[in-house]
Every structure is written in structure tokens, then in C-alpha cells.
Coordinates of C-alpha atoms in Angstrom, one line a residue:
Q1 CA 64.6 54.2 122.7
P2 CA 64.7 57.5 124.6
Q3 CA 63.5 60.4 122.5
V4 CA 64.8 64.0 122.8
V5 CA 62.0 66.6 122.3
T6 CA 63.1 70.2 121.6
G7 CA 61.0 73.3 121.4
R8 CA 60.7 77.0 122.0
V9 CA 58.3 79.0 124.2
I10 CA 57.2 82.4 122.9
S11 CA 54.6 85.0 123.7
A12 CA 51.7 86.0 121.5
E13 CA 53.9 88.8 120.1
G14 CA 56.6 86.3 119.1
E15 CA 59.1 87.1 121.9
A16 CA 61.0 84.4 123.7
I17 CA 59.9 83.6 127.3
S18 CA 62.9 82.7 129.5
F19 CA 62.6 80.5 132.5
A20 CA 59.2 79.1 131.6
N21 CA 58.4 75.7 133.3
V22 CA 58.1 72.8 130.9
M23 CA 56.7 69.7 132.7
L24 CA 56.5 66.2 131.1
C25 CA 53.3 64.6 132.4
Q26 CA 51.8 61.1 132.1
K27 CA 48.5 61.0 130.3
S28 CA 46.9 58.3 132.5
D29 CA 47.0 60.2 135.8
S30 CA 48.8 63.5 135.0
T31 CA 51.8 62.5 137.1
I32 CA 54.8 64.8 136.5
L33 CA 57.6 62.7 135.2
S34 CA 60.3 65.4 134.7
G35 CA 60.7 69.1 134.0
V36 CA 63.0 71.7 132.7
A37 CA 63.2 75.5 132.4
T38 CA 63.6 77.3 129.1
D39 CA 66.8 79.2 128.5
K40 CA 67.2 82.9 127.9
D41 CA 65.9 82.4 124.3
G42 CA 62.9 80.4 125.4
C43 CA 64.4 77.0 124.1
F44 CA 64.2 73.7 125.9
E45 CA 65.1 70.0 125.6
I46 CA 63.4 67.2 127.4
I47 CA 63.9 63.4 127.2
L48 CA 61.0 60.9 127.1
K49 CA 60.5 57.2 126.3
D50 CA 57.0 57.1 124.7
S51 CA 55.5 60.3 123.3
A52 CA 52.1 58.6 122.9
K53 CA 51.8 58.2 126.7
C54 CA 52.9 61.8 127.6
Y55 CA 52.1 65.4 127.1
L56 CA 53.8 68.7 128.1
R57 CA 52.4 71.3 130.4
V58 CA 54.0 74.7 129.9
S59 CA 53.5 77.6 132.4
F60 CA 55.0 81.0 133.3
V61 CA 53.9 83.7 135.7
G62 CA 51.5 86.1 134.0
Y63 CA 50.5 83.7 131.2
E64 CA 47.9 81.0 130.8
D65 CA 49.1 77.4 131.2
R66 CA 49.3 75.5 127.9
I67 CA 48.9 71.7 127.4
V68 CA 50.9 70.5 124.4
E69 CA 50.6 67.1 122.6
I70 CA 53.9 65.7 121.5
A71 CA 53.7 65.1 117.8
T72 CA 56.5 66.5 115.8
T73 CA 59.7 68.2 117.0
P74 CA 60.8 70.9 117.4
L75 CA 57.7 72.3 119.0
S76 CA 56.6 75.9 119.0
V77 CA 54.6 76.8 122.1
V78 CA 52.7 80.1 122.3
L79 CA 51.5 81.4 125.7
Q80 CA 48.7 83.9 126.0
P81 CA 48.9 86.6 128.7
L82 CA 46.6 86.6 131.7
S83 CA 44.4 89.7 132.2
L84 CA 46.5 91.2 135.1
G85 CA 45.2 93.9 137.3
E86 CA 47.4 96.2 139.4
V87 CA 50.1 94.0 141.0
T88 CA 53.2 94.4 143.1
V89 CA 56.4 92.7 142.0
T90 CA 56.9 89.6 144.1
A91 CA 59.5 86.8 144.3
D92 CA 57.7 85.0 141.5
M93 CA 58.5 87.8 139.1
I94 CA 62.2 87.6 139.9
K95 CA 64.5 84.8 138.8
K96 CA 68.0 84.5 140.3
N97 CA 71.1 82.5 140.0
A98 CA 74.8 82.9 141.0
S99 CA 75.4 85.7 138.4
T100 CA 72.1 87.3 137.5
E101 CA 68.8 88.6 138.8
V102 CA 66.1 88.9 136.2
Y103 CA 63.0 91.1 136.8
Y104 CA 60.1 90.4 134.5
V105 CA 58.1 93.6 133.9
T106 CA 54.3 93.4 133.9
D107 CA 51.9 95.6 132.0
S108 CA 50.6 97.2 135.2
L109 CA 54.1 98.3 136.1
R110 CA 54.6 99.8 132.6
K111 CA 51.3 101.7 132.7
A112 CA 52.1 103.1 136.2
S113 CA 55.5 104.6 135.1
A114 CA 56.2 107.6 133.0
N115 CA 59.9 106.6 132.3
A116 CA 62.4 103.9 133.0
M117 CA 63.6 105.5 136.3
Q118 CA 60.0 105.4 137.7
L119 CA 59.7 101.8 136.7
L120 CA 63.0 100.8 138.3
D121 CA 62.0 102.4 141.5
K122 CA 59.0 100.1 141.8
L123 CA 61.1 96.9 141.6
Q124 CA 61.9 95.1 144.8
G125 CA 65.5 95.7 145.8
I126 CA 66.1 98.7 143.5
Q127 CA 66.0 102.3 144.7
I128 CA 66.4 105.6 142.8
D129 CA 68.1 108.7 144.3
W130 CA 65.8 111.3 142.9
V131 CA 68.3 114.1 143.7
T132 CA 71.0 112.6 141.4
D133 CA 69.0 110.0 139.4
A134 CA 71.6 107.4 140.6
V135 CA 70.5 103.8 140.8
K136 CA 71.1 102.0 144.1
I137 CA 71.0 98.2 144.6
G138 CA 71.8 97.0 148.1
E139 CA 75.1 98.6 149.3
Y140 CA 76.0 99.7 145.7
R141 CA 75.2 103.2 144.5
D142 CA 75.3 104.7 141.1
V143 CA 75.1 101.3 139.4
P144 CA 76.3 101.4 135.7
M145 CA 73.5 100.8 133.2
M146 CA 73.4 99.6 129.6
V147 CA 70.8 98.6 127.0
E148 CA 70.9 95.0 125.6
G149 CA 74.6 94.8 126.4
R150 CA 75.7 98.0 124.8
D151 CA 76.8 101.3 126.2
V152 CA 74.4 104.2 125.8
S153 CA 74.2 107.6 127.5
L154 CA 72.7 107.5 131.0
E155 CA 70.3 110.3 130.0
Y156 CA 68.8 108.1 127.3
V157 CA 68.5 105.1 129.6
R158 CA 66.6 107.2 132.2
N159 CA 64.0 108.3 129.8
I160 CA 63.2 105.1 127.9
N161 CA 59.4 104.6 127.4
P162 CA 58.4 101.8 129.9
E163 CA 56.2 100.2 127.1
R164 CA 59.5 99.3 125.4
I165 CA 61.0 97.5 128.4
R166 CA 60.7 93.7 128.5
R167 CA 62.9 92.8 131.5
I168 CA 65.6 94.1 133.7
E169 CA 68.8 92.1 134.3
V170 CA 71.1 92.8 137.3
L171 CA 74.6 91.3 136.6
R172 CA 76.7 90.7 139.7
F173 CA 80.5 90.7 139.4
P174 CA 80.5 90.5 135.5
K175 CA 83.5 89.7 133.4
G176 CA 84.6 91.4 130.2
K177 CA 84.4 95.2 129.6
Y178 CA 82.5 95.7 132.9
G179 CA 84.9 93.5 134.9
D180 CA 85.9 96.5 137.2
A181 CA 82.2 97.0 138.3
P182 CA 80.8 94.8 141.1
I183 CA 77.3 95.2 139.7
V184 CA 75.8 96.3 136.4
M185 CA 72.2 96.7 135.1
N186 CA 71.1 95.6 131.6
I187 CA 67.8 96.7 130.2
I188 CA 66.2 94.3 127.6
L189 CA 63.7 95.9 125.2
Q190 CA 60.7 94.5 123.4
N191 CA 61.4 93.1 120.0
S192 CA 57.9 93.8 118.7
Y193 CA 57.5 97.5 119.8
M194 CA 57.2 99.7 116.7
G195 CA 56.7 103.4 116.3
Y196 CA 58.3 106.5 117.8
D197 CA 58.6 108.2 121.2
V198 CA 59.5 111.7 122.0
S199 CA 59.9 112.9 125.6
A200 CA 61.0 116.1 127.2
H201 CA 62.1 116.5 130.8
V202 CA 62.7 119.5 133.1
K203 CA 63.9 119.4 136.7
G204 CA 64.9 122.2 139.0
M205 CA 66.1 122.0 142.6
L206 CA 66.7 124.8 145.2
S207 CA 68.4 124.5 148.6
L208 CA 67.3 126.8 151.4
K209 CA 70.3 126.0 153.6
N210 CA 73.4 126.9 151.7
K211 CA 72.8 130.3 150.2
H212 CA 70.2 129.0 147.8
S213 CA 72.2 126.4 146.0
H214 CA 70.3 125.4 142.9
S215 CA 70.4 123.1 139.8
E216 CA 68.5 123.0 136.6
N217 CA 68.2 120.2 134.0
V218 CA 66.3 120.3 130.7
G219 CA 66.5 117.8 127.8
A220 CA 64.7 115.7 125.2
T221 CA 64.9 112.0 124.2
F222 CA 63.6 110.3 121.0
T223 CA 63.3 106.8 119.7
Y224 CA 62.0 105.5 116.4
A225 CA 61.7 101.8 115.7
T226 CA 60.8 99.7 112.7
K227 CA 61.1 96.0 112.0
K228 CA 64.7 96.5 110.8
W229 CA 65.8 99.8 112.3
N230 CA 65.9 101.4 115.7
L231 CA 67.1 105.1 115.9
Y232 CA 67.5 106.9 119.3
G233 CA 69.2 109.8 120.9
D234 CA 69.0 112.6 123.4
A235 CA 70.2 116.1 124.1
E236 CA 70.4 117.7 127.6
V237 CA 71.7 120.8 129.3
K238 CA 72.5 120.8 133.1
N239 CA 73.5 123.7 135.3
R240 CA 74.4 123.5 138.9
L241 CA 75.7 125.9 141.5
Y242 CA 76.3 124.5 145.0
Y243 CA 77.5 126.5 148.0
E244 CA 79.1 125.0 151.0
A245 CA 80.5 126.1 154.4
V246 CA 83.8 124.3 155.1
S247 CA 86.6 124.5 157.6
Y248 CA 89.6 122.4 158.7
E249 CA 92.2 121.9 161.3
Q250 CA 95.4 120.1 160.4
I251 CA 98.5 119.2 162.4
F252 CA 101.6 117.6 161.0
R253 CA 104.6 117.2 163.3
N254 CA 105.4 120.8 164.3
L255 CA 103.1 122.4 161.7
A256 CA 99.5 123.4 162.4
D257 CA 96.8 125.1 160.5
C258 CA 93.3 126.1 161.8
T259 CA 90.5 128.0 160.0
A260 CA 87.4 129.7 161.2
A261 CA 84.4 127.5 161.9
E262 CA 81.7 126.8 159.3
D263 CA 79.2 129.6 158.8
Y264 CA 76.2 128.3 156.8
K265 CA 74.8 131.8 156.4
N266 CA 77.9 132.9 154.7
P267 CA 79.3 129.9 152.8
N268 CA 83.0 130.2 151.9
G269 CA 83.0 127.6 149.1
S270 CA 81.1 127.0 145.8
E271 CA 81.0 124.5 143.0
G272 CA 79.6 125.4 139.6
L273 CA 79.1 123.1 136.7
T274 CA 77.5 123.6 133.2
N275 CA 77.1 120.4 131.2
M276 CA 75.9 119.9 127.6
N277 CA 75.6 116.4 126.1
V278 CA 74.2 114.9 122.9
S279 CA 74.0 111.2 121.9
V280 CA 72.8 109.4 118.8
G281 CA 72.5 105.7 118.2
M282 CA 71.3 103.3 115.5
D283 CA 70.5 99.5 115.6
Y284 CA 70.1 97.4 112.5
K285 CA 68.5 94.0 112.6
I286 CA 70.1 91.9 109.9
N287 CA 67.6 89.2 110.9
P288 CA 66.0 88.3 114.2
E289 CA 69.2 86.6 115.4
H290 CA 71.8 89.2 114.4
V291 CA 71.9 92.9 115.3
I292 CA 74.6 95.6 114.7
S293 CA 74.7 99.0 116.4
V294 CA 76.5 102.2 116.0
Q295 CA 76.5 105.0 118.7
T296 CA 78.2 108.2 119.6
W297 CA 77.9 110.7 122.4
I298 CA 79.5 114.0 123.2
D299 CA 79.8 115.6 126.7
N300 CA 81.1 119.1 127.4
N301 CA 81.7 120.2 131.0
K302 CA 82.6 123.7 132.2
G303 CA 83.2 124.1 135.9
K304 CA 84.6 126.4 138.5
D305 CA 85.3 125.3 142.1
K306 CA 86.5 127.8 144.6
V307 CA 87.0 128.1 148.4
A308 CA 88.3 130.9 150.6
Y309 CA 89.4 130.4 154.2
S310 CA 89.7 132.9 157.1
D311 CA 91.7 132.4 160.3
V312 CA 90.0 132.2 163.7
V313 CA 89.8 136.0 164.0
Q314 CA 88.3 136.3 160.5
N315 CA 91.4 137.6 158.7
F316 CA 92.0 136.3 155.2
L317 CA 94.0 133.2 155.2
S318 CA 94.0 131.5 151.8
S319 CA 91.9 130.8 148.7
S320 CA 91.9 128.3 145.9
V321 CA 90.2 128.3 142.5
D322 CA 89.9 125.5 139.9
N323 CA 88.6 126.4 136.5
Y324 CA 88.3 123.7 133.9
N325 CA 86.7 123.0 130.5
A326 CA 86.5 119.3 129.4
T327 CA 85.1 117.7 126.3
N328 CA 84.4 113.9 126.1
I329 CA 83.7 112.2 122.8
T330 CA 82.9 108.5 122.5
V331 CA 82.1 106.4 119.3
G332 CA 81.2 102.7 119.4
A333 CA 80.1 99.8 117.2
Y334 CA 78.4 96.7 118.6
Y335 CA 77.3 93.3 117.4
R336 CA 75.2 90.5 119.0
G337 CA 73.9 87.3 117.5
T338 CA 72.7 83.7 117.9
V339 CA 73.8 80.7 116.0
K340 CA 71.5 77.6 115.9
E341 CA 70.0 78.6 119.3
K342 CA 73.1 77.2 121.1
L343 CA 75.9 79.8 120.5
Y344 CA 75.5 83.4 121.6
L345 CA 78.0 85.9 120.2
S346 CA 78.7 89.5 121.1
G347 CA 81.4 92.1 120.4
D348 CA 82.1 95.8 120.4
V349 CA 84.8 98.3 119.6
S350 CA 84.8 101.9 121.0
Y351 CA 87.0 105.0 121.0
N352 CA 87.0 107.7 123.6
N353 CA 88.8 111.0 123.4
Y354 CA 88.9 113.3 126.4
D355 CA 90.4 116.9 126.5
V356 CA 90.6 119.1 129.5
D357 CA 92.0 122.7 130.0
E358 CA 92.5 123.4 133.7
N359 CA 93.8 126.3 135.8
K360 CA 94.5 125.7 139.5
Q361 CA 95.3 128.9 141.5
Y362 CA 96.2 129.0 145.1
V363 CA 96.6 132.3 147.1
L364 CA 98.2 132.4 150.5
H365 CA 98.2 136.0 151.9
T366 CA 100.0 137.7 149.0
D367 CA 101.7 134.7 147.5
I368 CA 100.1 133.3 144.3
N369 CA 100.7 129.8 142.9
D370 CA 99.3 129.2 139.4
Q371 CA 99.2 125.8 137.7
K372 CA 97.8 125.9 134.1
Y373 CA 97.8 122.8 132.0
K374 CA 95.8 120.8 129.5
G375 CA 95.3 117.1 129.5
K376 CA 94.5 114.6 126.7
K377 CA 93.3 111.0 126.9
N378 CA 92.8 108.5 124.0
F379 CA 91.1 105.3 124.9
W380 CA 90.5 102.3 122.6
R381 CA 88.6 99.2 123.7
A382 CA 87.6 96.0 121.9
N383 CA 85.6 93.1 123.4
A384 CA 84.4 89.8 122.1
D385 CA 82.8 86.9 123.8
A386 CA 80.9 83.7 123.0
C387 CA 78.5 81.7 125.2
Y388 CA 77.7 78.0 124.3
V389 CA 74.7 76.2 125.8
W390 CA 75.6 72.6 126.2
N391 CA 72.3 71.6 127.7
D392 CA 69.7 72.9 130.2
K393 CA 72.2 72.5 133.0
V394 CA 75.5 73.6 131.7
N395 CA 76.8 76.6 129.6
S396 CA 80.2 78.1 129.2
T397 CA 81.6 81.5 128.2
I398 CA 84.9 82.6 126.8
G399 CA 85.9 86.1 125.9
Y400 CA 88.7 88.6 125.3
T401 CA 89.0 92.3 126.0
F402 CA 91.7 94.7 124.8
T403 CA 92.1 98.2 126.0
H404 CA 94.7 100.8 125.1
K405 CA 95.0 104.2 127.0
N406 CA 97.2 107.2 126.4
Y407 CA 97.4 110.1 128.8
A408 CA 99.4 113.3 128.5
N409 CA 99.6 116.7 130.3
F410 CA 100.9 119.8 128.6
A411 CA 101.8 123.2 130.1
I412 CA 99.9 126.4 129.3
P413 CA 101.3 128.4 127.6
G414 CA 104.2 126.8 125.8
N415 CA 102.6 123.4 125.2
E416 CA 105.5 121.7 127.0
K417 CA 104.8 118.1 127.9
L418 CA 104.6 117.8 131.7
F419 CA 103.7 114.1 132.1
S420 CA 102.6 111.2 129.9
S421 CA 101.6 107.6 130.5
G422 CA 100.3 104.7 128.4
E423 CA 98.7 101.3 129.1
S424 CA 97.8 98.3 127.0
R425 CA 95.7 95.6 128.7
H426 CA 94.9 92.1 127.4
D427 CA 92.2 90.3 129.3
T428 CA 91.2 86.7 128.4
Y429 CA 88.5 85.1 130.5
F430 CA 86.3 82.0 130.7
N431 CA 83.7 80.5 133.0
V432 CA 81.4 77.5 133.3
N433 CA 77.9 77.9 134.6
V434 CA 76.3 74.8 136.1
T435 CA 72.7 74.4 137.4
P436 CA 72.6 70.9 139.0
A437 CA 69.2 71.5 140.6
K438 CA 66.3 73.9 140.2
N439 CA 67.3 75.9 143.3
M440 CA 71.1 75.7 143.0
N441 CA 73.6 77.3 140.6
F442 CA 77.3 77.9 140.6
V443 CA 79.9 79.5 138.3
V444 CA 83.7 78.9 138.2
G445 CA 86.1 80.7 136.0
S446 CA 89.2 82.9 135.7
N447 CA 90.8 85.9 134.0
F448 CA 94.3 86.0 132.6
L449 CA 95.4 89.6 132.4
Y450 CA 98.5 91.1 130.9
V451 CA 99.1 94.8 131.4
G452 CA 101.9 96.8 129.7
E453 CA 102.6 100.2 131.3
K454 CA 104.8 103.1 130.2
N455 CA 105.2 106.6 131.5
D456 CA 108.0 109.1 132.0
V457 CA 109.6 107.1 134.7
I458 CA 108.8 103.4 134.3
S459 CA 108.2 100.9 131.5
E460 CA 107.1 97.4 132.5
G461 CA 104.7 94.5 132.0
N462 CA 102.7 92.6 134.5
F463 CA 100.7 89.3 134.3
S464 CA 97.8 88.6 136.7
W465 CA 95.7 85.4 137.2
M466 CA 92.4 86.2 138.7
P467 CA 90.1 83.2 139.7
L468 CA 86.4 83.5 140.1
A469 CA 83.8 81.4 142.0
K470 CA 80.1 82.1 142.5
A471 CA 77.4 80.0 144.2
F472 CA 73.6 80.4 144.6
W473 CA 71.3 78.2 146.7
R474 CA 67.7 78.6 147.7
P475 CA 67.2 76.1 150.5
F476 CA 63.7 77.5 151.2
K477 CA 61.2 79.4 149.2
I478 CA 61.7 82.5 151.2
M479 CA 65.5 82.4 151.6
S480 CA 68.4 82.5 149.2
I481 CA 72.2 82.4 149.8
N482 CA 74.9 83.8 147.5
A483 CA 78.6 83.3 147.9
N484 CA 81.2 85.0 145.7
Y485 CA 85.0 85.2 145.4
Y486 CA 86.6 87.4 142.8
C487 CA 89.5 89.8 142.3
D488 CA 90.2 92.7 140.1
V489 CA 93.1 94.9 139.1
Q490 CA 92.8 98.7 139.4
H491 CA 95.4 100.9 137.8
P492 CA 96.3 104.4 139.0
N493 CA 94.7 107.3 137.2
L494 CA 96.4 110.3 135.6
D495 CA 96.2 112.5 138.7
Q496 CA 97.6 109.7 140.9
L497 CA 100.6 109.2 138.5
S498 CA 101.2 112.8 137.5
T499 CA 104.3 114.6 138.8
I500 CA 102.4 117.9 138.7
A501 CA 102.3 119.5 142.2
Y502 CA 99.7 121.9 143.4
Q503 CA 99.0 123.6 146.7
R504 CA 96.0 122.5 148.8
N505 CA 96.3 124.8 151.8
A506 CA 98.8 126.8 153.8
F507 CA 101.4 124.1 154.2
L508 CA 100.1 121.1 152.2
W509 CA 101.0 120.3 148.6
H510 CA 99.7 117.4 146.5
Q511 CA 101.8 115.4 144.0
G512 CA 101.2 112.1 142.3
N513 CA 103.6 109.1 142.3
P514 CA 104.6 107.8 138.8
E515 CA 106.0 104.6 140.4
L516 CA 102.6 103.5 141.8
K517 CA 101.8 99.8 141.0
A518 CA 98.5 98.4 139.9
M519 CA 96.3 97.4 142.9
V520 CA 95.1 93.8 143.0
M521 CA 92.0 93.6 145.3
H522 CA 90.6 90.3 146.5
Y523 CA 86.9 90.1 147.5
M524 CA 84.9 87.5 149.3
Q525 CA 81.2 88.2 149.8
F526 CA 78.3 86.3 151.4
R527 CA 74.7 87.4 151.1
V528 CA 71.5 86.0 152.7
E529 CA 68.2 87.3 151.3
L530 CA 64.8 86.8 152.8
K531 CA 61.8 87.1 150.4
N532 CA 63.6 89.6 148.2
I533 CA 63.0 92.1 151.0
I534 CA 65.9 91.9 153.5
Q535 CA 69.5 91.3 152.7
V536 CA 72.4 90.6 155.1
T537 CA 75.8 91.0 153.5
Y538 CA 79.3 90.3 154.7
L539 CA 82.3 91.5 152.6
Y540 CA 86.0 91.0 153.1
K541 CA 88.5 92.8 150.9
H542 CA 92.3 92.6 150.9
S543 CA 95.1 94.0 148.8
S544 CA 98.8 94.1 149.4
R545 CA 99.2 97.0 147.0
E546 CA 96.2 99.3 147.9
I547 CA 96.8 102.9 146.8
T548 CA 97.1 104.8 150.2
P549 CA 97.8 108.5 151.1
W550 CA 101.3 109.2 152.4
Y551 CA 102.9 112.4 153.8
Y552 CA 106.4 113.6 154.1
I553 CA 108.5 116.8 154.6
A554 CA 110.4 118.3 151.7
G555 CA 112.1 121.5 152.7
D556 CA 109.5 123.9 154.1
K557 CA 106.6 121.9 152.4
T558 CA 104.5 119.0 153.5
I559 CA 103.9 116.8 150.5
E560 CA 100.8 114.6 150.2
T561 CA 101.3 111.7 147.8
L562 CA 100.3 108.1 147.3
I563 CA 102.0 104.8 147.8
N564 CA 101.1 101.1 147.6
G565 CA 100.3 99.6 151.0
D566 CA 98.7 96.6 152.7
Y567 CA 94.9 97.1 153.1
V568 CA 92.0 95.1 154.7
H569 CA 88.4 96.1 154.7
Q570 CA 85.5 94.3 156.3
Y571 CA 81.8 95.2 155.9
I572 CA 78.6 93.9 157.5
G573 CA 75.4 95.4 156.0
L574 CA 71.6 95.1 156.5
N575 CA 69.4 96.3 153.7
G576 CA 65.6 96.3 153.4
D577 CA 63.3 97.3 150.7
Y578 CA 59.5 96.7 150.7
K579 CA 56.8 98.0 148.4
L580 CA 53.4 98.6 150.0
P581 CA 50.2 99.2 148.1
H582 CA 49.2 102.6 146.9
R583 CA 52.8 103.3 145.7
I584 CA 54.3 103.5 149.2
G585 CA 57.8 102.1 149.7
I586 CA 59.8 101.5 152.9
N587 CA 63.6 101.0 152.8
F588 CA 66.4 101.1 155.3
T589 CA 70.2 100.5 155.3
A590 CA 72.5 99.9 158.3
N591 CA 76.1 98.8 158.1
Y592 CA 79.2 98.6 160.1
Q593 CA 82.6 98.5 158.4
W594 CA 86.3 98.8 159.5
H595 CA 89.6 99.3 157.7
K596 CA 93.2 98.4 158.4
R597 CA 96.2 99.8 156.6

């Protein structure tokens, strides 16, 4: 009778090795009879008829091959690392499917990097903007980052010790709490790394073009890990002052406004920001399969944006100043666990409070328009999902996300409520992930979303059904093809909904529209990749309720507001990223895109 042999592949440090090759071979002539790949926890199942006539050959990039006699089951297979010299990440170190790209980090990469950002910049297809520290992947900039599926401050992520990093996961069009992001990065840490790290960072920048614009950044990060506990946090102070030379010419019907041309030697605009943030987190390992986490971070931003315009003969025309002080506090609790190596569970709950005091002032000749207000936001989110592995070819995920948001604006002084809005969102989702062949994978699923909205003007509920389809195929070793269809719902923010009006220039006022509907955007994307170096992407987007600028005359004022309109966007892009020896990298981007409203 056929026999099912199960086992788990781990490293010498006891960590699971995902996507290792497990080959069933015939003893008489070493013929390969069948083969499977381990799952993300290193587990595998393989069917055979006669264990006395077969053996297993287990292999993975960067480790010595292992021959295993089939005696008892389950098997525990330990792979020993090869002695690797300086290497460059190649396609063999990147595993892909329809949803995820996994980068396996080598010791040579860790040793050549001082922090996580330097390590990421060495990976094929990932680029770092060293001015802003934003992560860029293909056409997407400022990619959101998390650690082992949980939110942490970006400052902490950027300064993780590379010795702690096991692998990097790039999730494309994820579901759940990151359903609004087309791409998310998840950093997976070493389970066996113990001890502490303390790092300090200082960065300063100076511009010689725009009146010596400058920025400073200083901070420190710490991590302390034991077998049961992992404590981490960071503190940082940023200061930025940016000067700019700006001008405009606007014509609307019979109204026209023209300012003096830009003068880079005498900038007429500036943007100042001082930011202080502190974060603290703690993980507790109940056992190797179950971990709980608690985190909090606080951001305080104080800024001043101002611009002054002159007319074409250098007479004073207008000026505007925006002073604001904002505090952002977030607290979250997270859980992740594994049940019998088949069922993967995760969940989190978080609360976010945001307060801002703002004063917008506009001066036209001798007329002064002051708009002082304070805004408050309360934001609750809870998420839970479960993934069940049916076999080495099929797994399925089901999840639920609940979010509740409250916004309110109050006048200063007097504390009179100017505008308020609330939103409750229930998002249930599921998908099935199928791998029919080694070089082929597809995912199908859907979201069922109900959103209840209420503000000073409207109160209504909307239901949305959002299907999802992803496919991955590698017809040749050097080429892979991805196809995706998905849609998401984007709701207008406070400024877009608010009835507060403020003046932008001599004749233009801005005012939100509380009757804006949620925007449902449909996406179709096709991507061809050659050797993990060159990507060709085509993207088609369409929405019948895209949030679009709209202008109209009200008395002697021109009002800029927003409405829902029909929208089409198409994009063709070419990206290349190649790492040469001696830490030299070449990358390029070219795209053409067009819009229709």
C-alpha cells in the first residue's frame, strides 16, 4: 500500500528552511521518482510504495545536500550551511509565486551591511532612496514595511541589525489590514539570535541651490532578545527646512492671475518641520509556535509652511502661512501561532489617536483671512485570519478586518464643532492558493466589504464585492510572467469631506465635499520579468467614482472642490536593476502613462 512520509527540514540552528527540495530517489540507480518543496515552516509530505527501495535527497541553496534513509516518520532533516564567500544575490536566492517574492539572506550580505536599509539596497529589484530612506520596488515608491506581520515604526525597521534578518518577503496586492496597499514588505527575523543591539544614527543634508535648505536626523535604536522575550524600541528627532522658488499663472473664465517668475536666488516659499518620535515594543514567545506582541509609538510634528507671491513688477501680491502641531499615538497588540503544522493563525488589534492644531492664514494686499481649527481622529482596527495547508499544492486563507474611524474639526477659539464624520468598515475575505506545477501558481479569492458612513450631511451604508485573481508562470528559467486582477475601495479623507473653506490664491478657494462617495478602483496588471533584472509592466485602472477636482463660480469667488467622476489610467513601464561586483549597482526606469477623466 502507498505510504505517506512526513518530515521537517531545519538548519543547524533549528530554524525552518522553506522551499527546500525533497527528492524521492530509487536506490538501485538513483533515479528521481518524485519530488516536493517544503512549506514556509519547512514541512513536507511525500508518497512512496516501498521505503526499503528508496531514499530522500534534500537540498537547498547555500546548504550541503543531505541523503536521508526512510526509517520512521516523521523525519527531522538538518542541513549544514556551505562555507560561502562573497556572493551576489541571484535568481536562485529568490523564490516567487503569484502573491509573494521571498529573498533568502546570506551571511555575506549580512556582514557587508551595517543596517537593514543597506542590506535591502543590495537585493535585486529593491532600491533605497537615500535622501528620504523610502523603499522602491519597481514602479512603487515608499513601500510599507512590517516585521513578522506586525506594524512597527519605520525608524526601527530601518536600523535592524542585519545579523537578525533571516529573509525578506515582498507581498503583492495583499488582503486584510494592508488591502489598500499594492505592495508590502515583511521582514522575518532569526529565531535563534540572542543578545542585545544598540545603534545610533546621525544624518545631515545641505542644499546649495535653494538658499541652503537643510535637514538633520539623529536617533538611537535598541533590541534585546532572550529565548522567551524580545524587547525593542527607538527614539528619533528630525528637523527639516526646505526653501523653494515657485510661481503660477491661472486663468478661469474671465479671471486671470499671474505671479513673478521663479527666482532661485531669492526663494519665496519655505517648508519647516520638526519631528520627534518614540516607539517601544515587546514580543513574548509562549512556545516556539505561539507569540504575542505589544507595541506603542508616539509621533509629534510641528511645522510651518509659508509662501509669498509678487506680481510681474515685483509688487506684493499675496502670502499664505500654515502653522500646525500634530500628535499621533498608536497602541497595538498582536498574535501569531501554528497549530499542528497545518493551521496558521494571526490577529491584531490597534488604536490610533491623532490631534492637530492648525492655523491657515491668507493675506491678499491688506485683506487677511484667518482659519484656525483643531482636528481629532480616533481609529480602531481589529484583524484576524487563518491559513490552512491542505497539502503541498493547495492552501486557503480566510480573514476578517474591522475598522472604525471618527473625525471631527473644532473652531479656535470657542471649540465649536465645524465638521465631523464617522466610518465603520467590515471586510471579510478568503482566497485559495494552488500550485499545480513547480513553475506555476495561481490564487483566486474575494472580499466582501460593508461600509457604514455618517457625517454632518449624509448617513448611509454600502456593500462591495471585490473579486481577486493572481497567476504566476515561469515558462523558462530566465523569464517569469505575473497577471493580477483586483479592486479596492478608497474612502475620502477628512480634508476632502470637510466643509471648511480656505483661500489658496487671489481668486481661488478650496472647500471639501461631504457628499463624496467611496471610490472603487479596478486594477489589471501584467508583468514580465527577465532574470530578476528587467521588468516590463502594463497596468490598467478604471473607476466610475474617482475623486476628481471640480471648479465653479460662487459670487466673486472661484471654488475648487471635489466630485466623483469616471476615470481611466493606463501605464506601461520598464524597470531594470542589476548588481555588479564591488558594490556597484545599475538601475533605470522608463514609463509612459495616460489618463482620461
